[in-house]
Tab-separated table of C-alpha atoms in Angstrom:
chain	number	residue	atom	x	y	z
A	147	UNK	CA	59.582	117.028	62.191
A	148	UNK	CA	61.265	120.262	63.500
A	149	UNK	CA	59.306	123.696	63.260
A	150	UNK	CA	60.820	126.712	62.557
A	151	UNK	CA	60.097	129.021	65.415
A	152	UNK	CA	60.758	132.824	65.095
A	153	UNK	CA	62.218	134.542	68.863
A	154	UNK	CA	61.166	138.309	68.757
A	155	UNK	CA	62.837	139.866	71.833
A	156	UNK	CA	64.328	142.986	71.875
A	157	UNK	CA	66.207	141.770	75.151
A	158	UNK	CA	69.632	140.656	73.196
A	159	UNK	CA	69.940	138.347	76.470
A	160	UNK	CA	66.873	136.820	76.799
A	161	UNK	CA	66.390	136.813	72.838
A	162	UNK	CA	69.657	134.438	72.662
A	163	UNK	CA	68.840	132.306	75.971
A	164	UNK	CA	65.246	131.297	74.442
A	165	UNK	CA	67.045	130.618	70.770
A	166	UNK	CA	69.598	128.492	72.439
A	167	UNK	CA	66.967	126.466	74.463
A	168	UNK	CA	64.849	125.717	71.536
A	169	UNK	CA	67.428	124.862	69.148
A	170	UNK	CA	68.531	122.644	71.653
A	171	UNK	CA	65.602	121.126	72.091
A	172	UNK	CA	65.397	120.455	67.958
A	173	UNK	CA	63.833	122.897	66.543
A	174	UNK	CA	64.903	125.626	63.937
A	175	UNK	CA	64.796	128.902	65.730
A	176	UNK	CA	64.567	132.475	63.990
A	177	UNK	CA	65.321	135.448	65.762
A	178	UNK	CA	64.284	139.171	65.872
A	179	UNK	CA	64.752	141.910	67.804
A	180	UNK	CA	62.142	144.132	66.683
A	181	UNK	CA	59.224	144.390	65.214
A	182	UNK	CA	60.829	145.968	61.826
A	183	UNK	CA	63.125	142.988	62.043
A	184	UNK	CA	59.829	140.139	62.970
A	185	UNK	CA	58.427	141.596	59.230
A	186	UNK	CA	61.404	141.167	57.490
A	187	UNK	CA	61.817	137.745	58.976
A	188	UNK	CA	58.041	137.291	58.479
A	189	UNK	CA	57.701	137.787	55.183
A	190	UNK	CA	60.831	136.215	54.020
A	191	UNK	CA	60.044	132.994	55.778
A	192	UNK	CA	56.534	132.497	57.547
A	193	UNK	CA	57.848	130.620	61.129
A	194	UNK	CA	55.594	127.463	62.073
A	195	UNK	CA	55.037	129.428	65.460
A	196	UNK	CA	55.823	133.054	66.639
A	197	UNK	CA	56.999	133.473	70.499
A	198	UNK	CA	57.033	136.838	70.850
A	199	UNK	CA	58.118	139.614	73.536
A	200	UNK	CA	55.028	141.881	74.804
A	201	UNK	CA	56.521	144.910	75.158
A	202	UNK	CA	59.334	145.637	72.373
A	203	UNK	CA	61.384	148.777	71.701
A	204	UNK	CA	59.731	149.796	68.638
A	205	UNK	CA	56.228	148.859	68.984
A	206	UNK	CA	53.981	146.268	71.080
A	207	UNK	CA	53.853	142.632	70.678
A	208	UNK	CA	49.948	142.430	70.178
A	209	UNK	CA	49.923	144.823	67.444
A	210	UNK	CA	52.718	143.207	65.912
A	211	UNK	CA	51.136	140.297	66.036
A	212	UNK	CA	47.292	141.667	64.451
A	213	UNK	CA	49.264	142.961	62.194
A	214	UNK	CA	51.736	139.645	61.039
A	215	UNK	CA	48.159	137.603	61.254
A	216	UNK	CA	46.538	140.490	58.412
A	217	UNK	CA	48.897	138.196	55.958
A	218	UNK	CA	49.269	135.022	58.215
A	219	UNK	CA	45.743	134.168	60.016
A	220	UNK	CA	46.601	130.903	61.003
A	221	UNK	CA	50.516	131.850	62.062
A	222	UNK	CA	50.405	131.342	65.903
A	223	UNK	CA	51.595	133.109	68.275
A	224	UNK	CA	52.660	132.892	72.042
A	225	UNK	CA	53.034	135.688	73.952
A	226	UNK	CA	55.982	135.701	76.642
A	227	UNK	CA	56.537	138.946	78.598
A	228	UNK	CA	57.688	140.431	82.021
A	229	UNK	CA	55.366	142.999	82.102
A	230	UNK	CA	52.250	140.909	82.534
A	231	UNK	CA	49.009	140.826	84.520
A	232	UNK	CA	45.903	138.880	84.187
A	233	UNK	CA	44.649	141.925	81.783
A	234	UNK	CA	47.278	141.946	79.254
A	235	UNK	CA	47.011	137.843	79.683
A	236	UNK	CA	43.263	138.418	78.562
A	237	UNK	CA	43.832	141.134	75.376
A	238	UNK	CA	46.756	139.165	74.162
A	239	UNK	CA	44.302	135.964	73.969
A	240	UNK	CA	41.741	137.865	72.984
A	241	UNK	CA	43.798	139.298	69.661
A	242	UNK	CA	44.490	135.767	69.041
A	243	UNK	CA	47.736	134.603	71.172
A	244	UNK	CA	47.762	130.774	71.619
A	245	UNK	CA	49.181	130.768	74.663
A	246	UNK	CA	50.895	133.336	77.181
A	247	UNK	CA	53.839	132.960	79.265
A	248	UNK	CA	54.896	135.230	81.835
A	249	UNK	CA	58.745	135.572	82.628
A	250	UNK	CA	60.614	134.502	83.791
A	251	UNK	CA	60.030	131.227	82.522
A	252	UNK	CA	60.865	128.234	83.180
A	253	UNK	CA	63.001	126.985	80.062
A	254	UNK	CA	61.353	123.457	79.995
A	255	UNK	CA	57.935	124.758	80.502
A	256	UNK	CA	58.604	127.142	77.394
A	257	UNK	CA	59.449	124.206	75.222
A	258	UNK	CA	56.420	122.228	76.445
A	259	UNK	CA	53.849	124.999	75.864
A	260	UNK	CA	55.447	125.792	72.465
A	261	UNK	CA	55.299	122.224	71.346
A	262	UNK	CA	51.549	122.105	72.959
A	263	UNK	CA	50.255	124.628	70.457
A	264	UNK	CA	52.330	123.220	67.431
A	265	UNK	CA	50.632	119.864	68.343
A	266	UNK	CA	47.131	121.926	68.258
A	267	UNK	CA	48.239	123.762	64.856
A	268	UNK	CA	49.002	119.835	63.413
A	269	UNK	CA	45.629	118.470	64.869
A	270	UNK	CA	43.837	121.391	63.634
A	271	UNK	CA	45.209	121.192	60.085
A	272	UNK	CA	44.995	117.778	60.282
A	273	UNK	CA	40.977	117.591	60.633
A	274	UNK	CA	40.974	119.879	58.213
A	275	UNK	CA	42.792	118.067	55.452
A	276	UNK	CA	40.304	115.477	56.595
A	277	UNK	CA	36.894	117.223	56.397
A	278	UNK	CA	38.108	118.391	52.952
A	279	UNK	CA	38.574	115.005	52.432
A	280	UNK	CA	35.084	113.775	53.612
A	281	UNK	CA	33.483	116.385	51.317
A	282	UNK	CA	35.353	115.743	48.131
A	283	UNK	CA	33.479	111.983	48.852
A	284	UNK	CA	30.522	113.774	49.199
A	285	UNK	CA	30.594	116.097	46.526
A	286	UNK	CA	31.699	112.759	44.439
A	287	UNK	CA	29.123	110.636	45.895
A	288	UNK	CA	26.523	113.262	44.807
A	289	UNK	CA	27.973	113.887	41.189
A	290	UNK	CA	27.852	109.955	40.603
A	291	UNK	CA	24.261	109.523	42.127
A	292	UNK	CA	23.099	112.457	39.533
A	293	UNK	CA	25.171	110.604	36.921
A	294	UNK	CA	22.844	107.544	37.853
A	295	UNK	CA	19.403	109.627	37.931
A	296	UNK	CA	20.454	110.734	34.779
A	297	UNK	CA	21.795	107.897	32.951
A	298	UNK	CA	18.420	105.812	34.257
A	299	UNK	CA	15.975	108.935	32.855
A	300	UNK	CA	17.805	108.731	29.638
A	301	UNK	CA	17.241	105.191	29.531
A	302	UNK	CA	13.428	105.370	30.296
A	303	UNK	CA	12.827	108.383	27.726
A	304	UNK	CA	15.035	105.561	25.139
A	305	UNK	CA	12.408	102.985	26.534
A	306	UNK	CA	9.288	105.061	25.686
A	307	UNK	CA	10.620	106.355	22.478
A	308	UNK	CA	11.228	102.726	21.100
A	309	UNK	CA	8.033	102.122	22.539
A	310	UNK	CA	6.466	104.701	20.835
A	311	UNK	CA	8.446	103.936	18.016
A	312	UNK	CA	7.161	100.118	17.987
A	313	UNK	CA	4.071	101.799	17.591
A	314	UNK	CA	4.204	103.693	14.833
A	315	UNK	CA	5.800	100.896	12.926
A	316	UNK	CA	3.792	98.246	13.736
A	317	UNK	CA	0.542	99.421	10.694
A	318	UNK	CA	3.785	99.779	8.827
A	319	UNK	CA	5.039	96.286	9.358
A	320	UNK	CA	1.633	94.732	8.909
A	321	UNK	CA	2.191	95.964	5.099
């Protein structure tokens, strides 16, 4: 399986250096270098992961980000930047980073952390697809159960109405 990744840097070096080290490392990297450009991209193709720049030329990377997850709420995003501290670390988590990486970085780690959070994404889908699955069951369980109930009430009303039937035929039969 290979993700499509989308790179928003507006560092043309840096941008290229983190596409070439995931696309070497198999999977299919978008790029942007701004926020105009991560829409575009964005909306054209949703990524399977964002890994995006804190600080970009035309905007910042968390409001880029509240803003891509308005349309996309499970799209996630890690934050990579070289203008980080513990409290930018917190408020990008906090608007809903999945990870945060400060630069510079090592390129292996990058690929690890990126591929820890797609892993997440899978096992969090995943359970999901499965609960959905497990109440479906339910929901069918339930529906043939009250199918039962119903089909055995219907056949004790039939019972008593024979019955009563039997009844009122029986003076009849005697003639």
């Amino acid at each position: 399986m290979s993700e499509r990744i989308l790179v928003i840097d507006d560092d043309e070096l840096v941008l290229s250096g983190l596409a070439a080290n995931l696309s070497g490392q198999g999977l299919h990297v978008g790029t942007a270098g701004s926020c105009a450009e991560a829409l575009v991209a964005v909306a054209s193709e949703p990524p399977d992961l964002v890994l995006c720049d804190l600080v970009l030329g035309d905007g910042g990377g968390i409001d880029l980000m509240k803003r891509i997850r308005g349309d996309h709420p499970d799209l996630p995003f890690v934050v990579i930047t070289g203008h980080g501290s513990v409290k930018t670390a917190l408020e990008a988590l906090r608007s809903g980073a999945a990870d945060y990486i400060q630069k510079p970085a090592d390129p292996e780690e990058v690929v690890h952390r990126i591929r820890t959070v797609l892993h997440a994404v899978h096992l969090r889908r995943s359970l999901e697809a499965e609960r959905e699955k497990l109440e479906r069951r339910q929901r069918e369980h339930v529906q043939h159960k009250q199918r039962n109930e119903r089909m055995t009430a219907a056949g004790i009303m039939a019972a008593g109405a024979a019955q009563s039937l039997r009844d009122i035929l029986r003076p009849v039969m005697g003639l």
